[in-house]
mmCIF file of C-alpha atoms and ligand atoms in Angstrom:
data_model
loop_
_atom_site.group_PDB
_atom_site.id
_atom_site.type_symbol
_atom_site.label_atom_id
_atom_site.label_comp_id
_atom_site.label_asym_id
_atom_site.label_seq_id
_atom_site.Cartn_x
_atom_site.Cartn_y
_atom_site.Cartn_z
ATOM 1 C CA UNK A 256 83.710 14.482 89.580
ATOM 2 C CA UNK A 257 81.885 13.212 93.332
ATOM 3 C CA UNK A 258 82.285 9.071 92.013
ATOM 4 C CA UNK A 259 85.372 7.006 91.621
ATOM 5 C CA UNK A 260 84.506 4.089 89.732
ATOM 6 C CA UNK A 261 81.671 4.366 87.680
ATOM 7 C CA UNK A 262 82.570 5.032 84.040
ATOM 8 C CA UNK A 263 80.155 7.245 81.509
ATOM 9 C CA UNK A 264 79.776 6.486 77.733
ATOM 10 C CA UNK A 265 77.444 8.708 75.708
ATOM 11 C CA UNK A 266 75.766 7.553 72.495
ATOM 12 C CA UNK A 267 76.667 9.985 69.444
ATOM 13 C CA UNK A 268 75.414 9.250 66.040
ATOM 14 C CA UNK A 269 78.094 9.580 63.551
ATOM 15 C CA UNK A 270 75.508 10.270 61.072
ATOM 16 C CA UNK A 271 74.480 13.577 63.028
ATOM 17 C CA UNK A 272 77.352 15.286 64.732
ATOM 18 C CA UNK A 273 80.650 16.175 63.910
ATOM 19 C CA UNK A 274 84.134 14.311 64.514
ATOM 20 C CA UNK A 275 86.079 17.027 65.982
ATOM 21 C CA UNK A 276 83.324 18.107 68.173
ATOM 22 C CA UNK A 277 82.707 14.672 69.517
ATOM 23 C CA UNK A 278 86.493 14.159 69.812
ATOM 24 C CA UNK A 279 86.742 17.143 71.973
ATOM 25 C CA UNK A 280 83.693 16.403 74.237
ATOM 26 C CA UNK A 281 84.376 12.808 74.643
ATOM 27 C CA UNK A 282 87.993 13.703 75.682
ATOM 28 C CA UNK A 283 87.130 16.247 77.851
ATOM 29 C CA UNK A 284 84.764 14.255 80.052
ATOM 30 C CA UNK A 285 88.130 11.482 79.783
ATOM 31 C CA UNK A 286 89.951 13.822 81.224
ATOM 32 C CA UNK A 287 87.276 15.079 83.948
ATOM 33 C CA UNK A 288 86.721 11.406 84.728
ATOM 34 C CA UNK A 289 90.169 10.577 84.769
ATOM 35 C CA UNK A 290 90.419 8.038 82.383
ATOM 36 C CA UNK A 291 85.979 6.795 82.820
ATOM 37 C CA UNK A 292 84.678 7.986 79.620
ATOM 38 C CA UNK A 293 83.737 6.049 76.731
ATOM 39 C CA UNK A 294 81.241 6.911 73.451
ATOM 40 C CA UNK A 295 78.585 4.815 71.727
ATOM 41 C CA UNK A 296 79.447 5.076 67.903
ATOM 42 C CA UNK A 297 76.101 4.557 66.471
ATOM 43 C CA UNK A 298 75.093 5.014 62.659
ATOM 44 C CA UNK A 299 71.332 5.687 64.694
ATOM 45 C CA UNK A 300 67.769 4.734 63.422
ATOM 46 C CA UNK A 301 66.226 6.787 60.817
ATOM 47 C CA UNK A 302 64.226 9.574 61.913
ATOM 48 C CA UNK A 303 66.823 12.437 61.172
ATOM 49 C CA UNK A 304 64.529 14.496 59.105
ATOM 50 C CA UNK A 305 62.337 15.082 62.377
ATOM 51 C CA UNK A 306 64.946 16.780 64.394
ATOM 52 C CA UNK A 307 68.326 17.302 62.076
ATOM 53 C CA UNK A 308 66.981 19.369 58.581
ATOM 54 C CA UNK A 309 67.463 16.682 56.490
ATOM 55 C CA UNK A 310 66.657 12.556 55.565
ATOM 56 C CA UNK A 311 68.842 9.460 56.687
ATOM 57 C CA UNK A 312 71.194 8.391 54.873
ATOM 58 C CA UNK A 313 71.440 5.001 52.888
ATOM 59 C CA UNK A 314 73.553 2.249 53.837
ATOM 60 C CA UNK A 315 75.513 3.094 50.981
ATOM 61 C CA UNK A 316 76.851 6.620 52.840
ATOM 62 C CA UNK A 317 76.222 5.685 56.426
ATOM 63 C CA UNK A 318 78.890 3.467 56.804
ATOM 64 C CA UNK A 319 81.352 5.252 54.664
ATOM 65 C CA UNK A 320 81.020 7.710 56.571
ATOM 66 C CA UNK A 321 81.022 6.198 59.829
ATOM 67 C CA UNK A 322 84.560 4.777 58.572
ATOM 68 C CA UNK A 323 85.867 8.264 58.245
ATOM 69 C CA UNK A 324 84.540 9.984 61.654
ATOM 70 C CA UNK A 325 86.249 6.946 64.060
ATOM 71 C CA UNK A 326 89.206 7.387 61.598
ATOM 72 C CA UNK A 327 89.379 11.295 62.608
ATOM 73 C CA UNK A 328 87.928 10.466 66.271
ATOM 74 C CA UNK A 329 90.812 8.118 67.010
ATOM 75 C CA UNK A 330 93.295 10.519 64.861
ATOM 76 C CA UNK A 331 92.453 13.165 66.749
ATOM 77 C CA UNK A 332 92.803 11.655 70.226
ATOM 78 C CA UNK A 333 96.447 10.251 69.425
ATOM 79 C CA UNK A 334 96.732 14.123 68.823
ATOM 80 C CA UNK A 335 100.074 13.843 71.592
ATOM 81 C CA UNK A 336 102.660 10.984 72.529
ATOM 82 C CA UNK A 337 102.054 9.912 76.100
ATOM 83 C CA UNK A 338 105.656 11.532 77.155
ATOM 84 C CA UNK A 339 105.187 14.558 74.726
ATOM 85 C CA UNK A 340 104.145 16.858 77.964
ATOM 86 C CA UNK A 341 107.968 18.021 79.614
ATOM 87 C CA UNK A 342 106.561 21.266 81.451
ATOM 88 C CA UNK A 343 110.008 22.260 82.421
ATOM 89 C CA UNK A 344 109.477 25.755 83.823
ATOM 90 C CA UNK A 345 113.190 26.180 84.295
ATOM 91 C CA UNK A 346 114.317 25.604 80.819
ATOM 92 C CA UNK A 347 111.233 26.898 79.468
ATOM 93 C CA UNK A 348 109.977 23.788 77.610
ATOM 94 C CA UNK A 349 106.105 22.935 77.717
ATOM 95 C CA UNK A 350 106.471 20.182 75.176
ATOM 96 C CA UNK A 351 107.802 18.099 72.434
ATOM 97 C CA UNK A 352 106.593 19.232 69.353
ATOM 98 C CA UNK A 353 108.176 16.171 67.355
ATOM 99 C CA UNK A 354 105.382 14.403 69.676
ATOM 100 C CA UNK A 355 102.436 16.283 68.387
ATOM 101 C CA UNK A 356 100.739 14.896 65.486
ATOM 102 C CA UNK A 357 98.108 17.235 63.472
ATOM 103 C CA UNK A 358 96.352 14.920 61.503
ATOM 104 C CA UNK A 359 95.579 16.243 58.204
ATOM 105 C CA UNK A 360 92.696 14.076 57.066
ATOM 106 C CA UNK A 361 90.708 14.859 53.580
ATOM 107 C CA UNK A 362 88.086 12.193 53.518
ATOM 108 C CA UNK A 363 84.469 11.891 50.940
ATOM 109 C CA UNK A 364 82.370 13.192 53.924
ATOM 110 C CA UNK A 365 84.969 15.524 56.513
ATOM 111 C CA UNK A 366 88.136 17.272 56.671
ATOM 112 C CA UNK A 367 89.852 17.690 59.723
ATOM 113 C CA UNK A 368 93.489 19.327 59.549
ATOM 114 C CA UNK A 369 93.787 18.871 63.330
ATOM 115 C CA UNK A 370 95.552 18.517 65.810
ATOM 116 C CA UNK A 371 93.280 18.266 69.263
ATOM 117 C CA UNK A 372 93.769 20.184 71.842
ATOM 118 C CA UNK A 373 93.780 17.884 74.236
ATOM 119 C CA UNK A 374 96.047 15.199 75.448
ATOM 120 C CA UNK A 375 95.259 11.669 75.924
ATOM 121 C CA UNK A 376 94.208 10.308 79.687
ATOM 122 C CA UNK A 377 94.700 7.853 82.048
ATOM 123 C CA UNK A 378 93.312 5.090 80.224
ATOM 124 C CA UNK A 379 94.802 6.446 77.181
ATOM 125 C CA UNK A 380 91.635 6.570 74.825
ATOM 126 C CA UNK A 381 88.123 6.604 75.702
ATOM 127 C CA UNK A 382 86.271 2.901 75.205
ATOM 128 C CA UNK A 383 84.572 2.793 71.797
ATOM 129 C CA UNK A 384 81.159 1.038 71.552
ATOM 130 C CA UNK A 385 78.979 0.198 68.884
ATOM 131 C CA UNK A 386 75.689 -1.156 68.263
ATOM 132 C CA UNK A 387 74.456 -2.780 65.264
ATOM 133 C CA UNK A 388 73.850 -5.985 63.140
ATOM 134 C CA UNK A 389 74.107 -5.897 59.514
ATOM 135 C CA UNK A 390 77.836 -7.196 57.634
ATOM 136 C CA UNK A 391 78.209 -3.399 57.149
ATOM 137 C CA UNK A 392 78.184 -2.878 60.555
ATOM 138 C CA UNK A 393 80.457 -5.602 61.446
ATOM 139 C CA UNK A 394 83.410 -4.485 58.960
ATOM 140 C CA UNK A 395 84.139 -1.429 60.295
ATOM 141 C CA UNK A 396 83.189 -2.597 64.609
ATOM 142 C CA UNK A 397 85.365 -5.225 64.133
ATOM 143 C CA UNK A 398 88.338 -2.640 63.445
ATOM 144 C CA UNK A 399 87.179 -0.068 65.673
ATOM 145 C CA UNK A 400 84.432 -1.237 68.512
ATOM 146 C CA UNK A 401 85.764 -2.506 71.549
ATOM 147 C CA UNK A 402 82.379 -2.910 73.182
ATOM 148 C CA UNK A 403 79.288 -4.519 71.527
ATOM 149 C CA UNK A 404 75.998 -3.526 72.254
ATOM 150 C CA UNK A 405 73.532 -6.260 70.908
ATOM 151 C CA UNK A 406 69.929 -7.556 70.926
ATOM 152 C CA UNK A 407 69.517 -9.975 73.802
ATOM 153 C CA UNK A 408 66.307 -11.343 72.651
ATOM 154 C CA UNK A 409 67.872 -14.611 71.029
ATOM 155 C CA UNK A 410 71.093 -16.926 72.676
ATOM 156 C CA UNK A 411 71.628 -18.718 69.503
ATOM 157 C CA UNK A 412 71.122 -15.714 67.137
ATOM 158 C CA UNK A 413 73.986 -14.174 69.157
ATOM 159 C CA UNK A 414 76.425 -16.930 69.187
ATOM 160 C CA UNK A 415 76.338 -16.737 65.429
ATOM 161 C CA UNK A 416 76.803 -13.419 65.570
ATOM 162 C CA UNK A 417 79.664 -13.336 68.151
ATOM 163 C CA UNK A 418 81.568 -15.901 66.251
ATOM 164 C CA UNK A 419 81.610 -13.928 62.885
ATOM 165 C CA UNK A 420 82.495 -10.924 64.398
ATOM 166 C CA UNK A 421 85.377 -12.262 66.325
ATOM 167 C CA UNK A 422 86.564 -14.310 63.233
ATOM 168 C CA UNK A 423 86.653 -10.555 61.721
ATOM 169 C CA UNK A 424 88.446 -8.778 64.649
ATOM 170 C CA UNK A 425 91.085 -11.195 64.371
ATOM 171 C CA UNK A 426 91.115 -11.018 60.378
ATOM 172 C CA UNK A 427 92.398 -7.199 61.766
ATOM 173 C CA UNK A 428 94.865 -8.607 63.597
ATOM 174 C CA UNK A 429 93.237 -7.776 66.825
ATOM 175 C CA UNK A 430 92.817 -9.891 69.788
ATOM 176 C CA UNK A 431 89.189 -11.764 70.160
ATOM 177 C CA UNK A 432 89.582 -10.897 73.600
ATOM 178 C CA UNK A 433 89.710 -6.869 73.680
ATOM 179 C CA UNK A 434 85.896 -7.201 72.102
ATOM 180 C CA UNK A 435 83.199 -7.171 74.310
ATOM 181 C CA UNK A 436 79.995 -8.525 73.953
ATOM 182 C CA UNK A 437 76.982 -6.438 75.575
ATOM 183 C CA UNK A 438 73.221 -7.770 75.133
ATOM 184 C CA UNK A 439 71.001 -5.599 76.114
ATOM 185 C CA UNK A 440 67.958 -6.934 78.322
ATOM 186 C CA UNK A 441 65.101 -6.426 80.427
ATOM 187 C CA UNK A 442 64.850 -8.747 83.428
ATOM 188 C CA UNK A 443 62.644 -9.415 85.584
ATOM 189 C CA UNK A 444 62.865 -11.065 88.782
ATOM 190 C CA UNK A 445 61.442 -11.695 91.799
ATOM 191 C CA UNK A 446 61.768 -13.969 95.072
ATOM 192 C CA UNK A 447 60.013 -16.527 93.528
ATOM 193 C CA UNK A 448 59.332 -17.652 89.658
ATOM 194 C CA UNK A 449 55.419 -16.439 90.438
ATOM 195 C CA UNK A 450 56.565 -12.855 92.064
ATOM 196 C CA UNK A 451 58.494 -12.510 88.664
ATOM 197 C CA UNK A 452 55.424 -13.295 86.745
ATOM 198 C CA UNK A 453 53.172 -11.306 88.532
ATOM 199 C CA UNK A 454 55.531 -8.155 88.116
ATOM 200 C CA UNK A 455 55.237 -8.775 83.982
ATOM 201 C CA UNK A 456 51.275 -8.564 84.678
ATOM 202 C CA UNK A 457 52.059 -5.563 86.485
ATOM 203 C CA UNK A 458 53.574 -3.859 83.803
ATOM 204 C CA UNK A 459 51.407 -5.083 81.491
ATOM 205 C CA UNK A 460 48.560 -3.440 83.107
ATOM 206 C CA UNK A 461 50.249 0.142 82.707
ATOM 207 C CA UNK A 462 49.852 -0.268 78.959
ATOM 208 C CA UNK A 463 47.395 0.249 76.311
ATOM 209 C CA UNK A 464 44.605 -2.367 77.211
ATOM 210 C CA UNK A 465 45.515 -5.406 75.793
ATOM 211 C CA UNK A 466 48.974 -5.414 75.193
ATOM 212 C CA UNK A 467 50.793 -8.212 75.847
ATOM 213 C CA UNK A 468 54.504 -7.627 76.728
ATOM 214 C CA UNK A 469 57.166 -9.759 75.040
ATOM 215 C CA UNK A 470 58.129 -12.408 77.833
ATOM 216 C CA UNK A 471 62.387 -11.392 78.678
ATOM 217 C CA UNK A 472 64.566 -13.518 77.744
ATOM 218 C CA UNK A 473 65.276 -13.516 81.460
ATOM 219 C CA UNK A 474 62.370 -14.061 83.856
ATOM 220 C CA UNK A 475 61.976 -15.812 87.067
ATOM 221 C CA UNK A 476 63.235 -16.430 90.722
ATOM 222 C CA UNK A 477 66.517 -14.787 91.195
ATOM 223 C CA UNK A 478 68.498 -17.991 91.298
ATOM 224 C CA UNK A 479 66.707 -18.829 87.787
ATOM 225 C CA UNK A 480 68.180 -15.513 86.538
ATOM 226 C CA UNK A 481 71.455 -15.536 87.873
ATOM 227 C CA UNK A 482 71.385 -19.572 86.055
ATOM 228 C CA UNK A 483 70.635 -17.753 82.767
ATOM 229 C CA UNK A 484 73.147 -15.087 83.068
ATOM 230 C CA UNK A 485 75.644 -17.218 84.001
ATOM 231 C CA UNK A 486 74.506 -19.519 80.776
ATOM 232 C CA UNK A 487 75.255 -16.500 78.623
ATOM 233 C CA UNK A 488 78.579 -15.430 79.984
ATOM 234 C CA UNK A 489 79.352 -18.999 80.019
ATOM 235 C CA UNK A 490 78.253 -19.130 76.144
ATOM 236 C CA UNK A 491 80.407 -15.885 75.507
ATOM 237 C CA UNK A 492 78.029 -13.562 74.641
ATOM 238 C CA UNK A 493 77.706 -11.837 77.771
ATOM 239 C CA UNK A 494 80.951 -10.189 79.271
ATOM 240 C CA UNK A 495 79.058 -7.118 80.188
ATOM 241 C CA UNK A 496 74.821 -7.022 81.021
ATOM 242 C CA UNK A 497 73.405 -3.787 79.886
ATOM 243 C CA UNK A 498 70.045 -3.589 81.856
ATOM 244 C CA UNK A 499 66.856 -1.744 80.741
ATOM 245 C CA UNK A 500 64.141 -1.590 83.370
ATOM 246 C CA UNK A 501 59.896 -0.945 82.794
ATOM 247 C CA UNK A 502 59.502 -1.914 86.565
ATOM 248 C CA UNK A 503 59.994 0.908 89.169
ATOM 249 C CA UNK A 504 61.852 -1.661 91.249
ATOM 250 C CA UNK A 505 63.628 -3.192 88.728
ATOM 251 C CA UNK A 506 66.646 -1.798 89.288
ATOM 252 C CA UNK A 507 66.919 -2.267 93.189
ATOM 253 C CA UNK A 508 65.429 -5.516 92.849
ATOM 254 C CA UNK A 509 68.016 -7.247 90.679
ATOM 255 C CA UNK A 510 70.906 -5.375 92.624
ATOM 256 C CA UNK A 511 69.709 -6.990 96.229
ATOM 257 C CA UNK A 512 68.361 -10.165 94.611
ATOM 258 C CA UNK A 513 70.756 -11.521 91.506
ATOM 259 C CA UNK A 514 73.797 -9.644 92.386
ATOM 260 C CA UNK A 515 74.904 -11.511 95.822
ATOM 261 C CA UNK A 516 74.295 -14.781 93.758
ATOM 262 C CA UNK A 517 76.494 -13.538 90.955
ATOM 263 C CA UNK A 518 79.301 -12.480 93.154
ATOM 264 C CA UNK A 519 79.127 -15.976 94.586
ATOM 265 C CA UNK A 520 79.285 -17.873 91.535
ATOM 266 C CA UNK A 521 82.252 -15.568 90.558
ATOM 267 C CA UNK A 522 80.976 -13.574 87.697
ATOM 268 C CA UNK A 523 80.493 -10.434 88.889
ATOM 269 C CA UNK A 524 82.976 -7.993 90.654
ATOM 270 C CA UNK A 525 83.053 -7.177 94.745
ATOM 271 C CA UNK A 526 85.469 -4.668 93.993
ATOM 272 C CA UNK A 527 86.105 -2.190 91.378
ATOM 273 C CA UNK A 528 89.376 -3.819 89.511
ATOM 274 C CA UNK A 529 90.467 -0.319 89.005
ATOM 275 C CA UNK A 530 89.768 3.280 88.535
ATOM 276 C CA UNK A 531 89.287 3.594 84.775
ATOM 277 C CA UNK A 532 86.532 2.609 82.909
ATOM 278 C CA UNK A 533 89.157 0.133 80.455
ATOM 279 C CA UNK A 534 91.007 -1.087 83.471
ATOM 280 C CA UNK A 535 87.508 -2.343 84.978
ATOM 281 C CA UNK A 536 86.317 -3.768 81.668
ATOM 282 C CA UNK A 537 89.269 -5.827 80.986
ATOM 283 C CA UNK A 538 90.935 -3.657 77.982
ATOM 284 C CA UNK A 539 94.052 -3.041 77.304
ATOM 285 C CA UNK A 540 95.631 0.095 77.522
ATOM 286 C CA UNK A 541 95.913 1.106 73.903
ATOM 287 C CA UNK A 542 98.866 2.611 72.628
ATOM 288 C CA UNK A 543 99.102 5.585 70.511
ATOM 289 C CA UNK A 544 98.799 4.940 66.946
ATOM 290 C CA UNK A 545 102.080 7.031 65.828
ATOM 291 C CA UNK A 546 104.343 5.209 68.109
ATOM 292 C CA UNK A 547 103.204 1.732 67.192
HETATM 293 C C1 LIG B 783 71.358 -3.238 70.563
HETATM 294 C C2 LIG B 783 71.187 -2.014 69.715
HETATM 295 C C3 LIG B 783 71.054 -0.778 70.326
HETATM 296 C C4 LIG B 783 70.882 0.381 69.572
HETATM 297 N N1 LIG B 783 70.774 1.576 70.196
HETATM 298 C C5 LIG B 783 70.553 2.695 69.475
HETATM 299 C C6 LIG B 783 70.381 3.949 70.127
HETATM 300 O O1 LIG B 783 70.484 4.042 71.359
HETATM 301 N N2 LIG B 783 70.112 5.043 69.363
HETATM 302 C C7 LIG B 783 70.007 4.975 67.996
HETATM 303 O O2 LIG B 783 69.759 5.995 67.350
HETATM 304 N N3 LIG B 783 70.191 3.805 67.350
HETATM 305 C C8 LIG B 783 70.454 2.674 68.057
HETATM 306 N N4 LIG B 783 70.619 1.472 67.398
HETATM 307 C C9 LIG B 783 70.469 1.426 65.913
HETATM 308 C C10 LIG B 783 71.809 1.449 65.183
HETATM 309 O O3 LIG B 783 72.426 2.704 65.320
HETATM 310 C C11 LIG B 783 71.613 1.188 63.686
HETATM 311 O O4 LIG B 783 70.910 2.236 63.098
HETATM 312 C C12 LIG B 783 70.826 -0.067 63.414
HETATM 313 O O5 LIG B 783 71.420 -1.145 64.088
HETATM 314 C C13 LIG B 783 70.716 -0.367 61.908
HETATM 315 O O6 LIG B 783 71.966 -0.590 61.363
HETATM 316 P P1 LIG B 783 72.429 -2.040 60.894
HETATM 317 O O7 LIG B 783 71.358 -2.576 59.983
HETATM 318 O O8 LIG B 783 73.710 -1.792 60.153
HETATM 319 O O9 LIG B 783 72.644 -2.851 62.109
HETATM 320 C C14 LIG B 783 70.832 0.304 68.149
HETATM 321 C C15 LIG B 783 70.997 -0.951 67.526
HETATM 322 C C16 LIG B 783 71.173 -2.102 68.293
HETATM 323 C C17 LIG B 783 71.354 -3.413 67.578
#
């Protein structure tokens, strides 16, 4: 509620946790944020038994019902019309009921009769992402994802990738362009191409003796990074960077280093575009799926 700009998305597997819960919370924090939320839709790794009572599921359910809980999720926050709110105290009228939609959805895996409580925010919907790989995956994020979060460990890999799920968002009928693409990565940089390597021996010595860390697909000076970041954007793969870190510095390192260098070659903000978390990614304000 202290920040302006920065936007919040929390992962929720769909295979764990229940639609109208996560439709609520999500919303909520949408409308705390004023229009900065967004939620990672992810089917998750197995490993459920540990923590959740009972085994994974197979492909053959998890995506089913994956399909069903965006379904609700999305249902449920098109709950009310964006003019369904008249609040006239005078003539005693709060709202539109003709503008509320319950939602009344029987599906294999949930039922959910609806509607939310809630109305929709500033940026209408909260920003869906996804992250996965197989052509399961792809069918139902290229109707419903909006961000991508993918492996960043191979260029080429990825540019397959990208192009067969962009050939299936516009099978949808949906814009190429209002999908995302977000590889995850791990850089590491430093002042010079031998201060970047040193830093992976660094880490490296932290670990098991040994180990040998995976060399990141981006490594070097920070002028060799920012080349290879702009080489994916310029590629299309990489409209947004999601950074992981093993360094301490990592962080403050890229921001002081690669950043300026970005900014100069155009391909990263100085200013926040706007104050939702869709109007600084690019999206487009979505419009409510009963008035459409
Ligand atoms: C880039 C990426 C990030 C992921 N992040 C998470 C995560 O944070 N938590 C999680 O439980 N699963 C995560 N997953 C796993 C997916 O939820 C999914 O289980 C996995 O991709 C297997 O499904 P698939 O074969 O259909 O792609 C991630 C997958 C990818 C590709």
């Amino acid at each position: 509620m202290v920040t302006h700009s920065i936007g919040l998305t929390a992962t929720i597997a769909t295979s764990y946790a229940d639609p109208f819960t996560v439709a609520r919370q999500i919303a909520s924090l949408d409308k705390i944020s004023k229009g900065r939320a967004g939620w990672n839709a992810i089917t998750s790794n197995p490993g459920g038994l540990a923590n959740y009572s009972r085994s994974h599921l197979k492909k053959a359910d998890l995506y089913p019902m994956k399909k069903e809980f965006l379904e609700i999720v999305e249902g449920l926050w098109d709950s009310y019309e964006d003019d369904a709110f008249i609040r006239d105290k005078e003539r005693g009228v709060f709202y539109d009921p003709r503008k509320m939609h319950p939602l009344d959805y029987t599906g294999n895996y949930f039922s959910v009769e609806g509607p939310l409580n809630i109305s929709r925010s500033r940026q209408g919907r909260p920003v869906v992402f996804q992250a996965g790989t197989s052509p399961e995956f792809m069918d139902i994020a290229a109707e419903h994802a909006e961000v991508i979060m993918a492996p960043g460990h191979d260029l080429e890999y990825l540019k397959a990738f990208t192009n067969e799920l962009k050939r299936k968002v516009q099978n949808q009928g949906r814009s190429p362009y209002d999908l995302l693409m977000m590889p995850s990565h791990n850089p590491i940089v430093g002042r010079t191409e031998k201060e970047a390597l040193e830093k992976l021996r660094e880490i490296e010595s932290w670990m098991p003796k040994g180990y040998r860390m995976p060399k990141p697909g981006l490594i070097g000076s920070a002028e060799q990074v920012a080349e290879q970041i702009e080489h994916w954007y310029r590629e299309g793969v990489m409209d947004i960077l999601l950074i992981r870190q093993d360094h301490p510095a990592g962080f403050k390192d890229f921001i002081q280093l690669v950043v300026p260098i970005l900014q100069d070659r155009g391909i990263f903000r100085n200013e926040y575009e706007d104050d939702t978390l869709r109007g600084n990614l690019g999206l487009p304000y979505p419009e409510n799926n009963y008035t459409k």
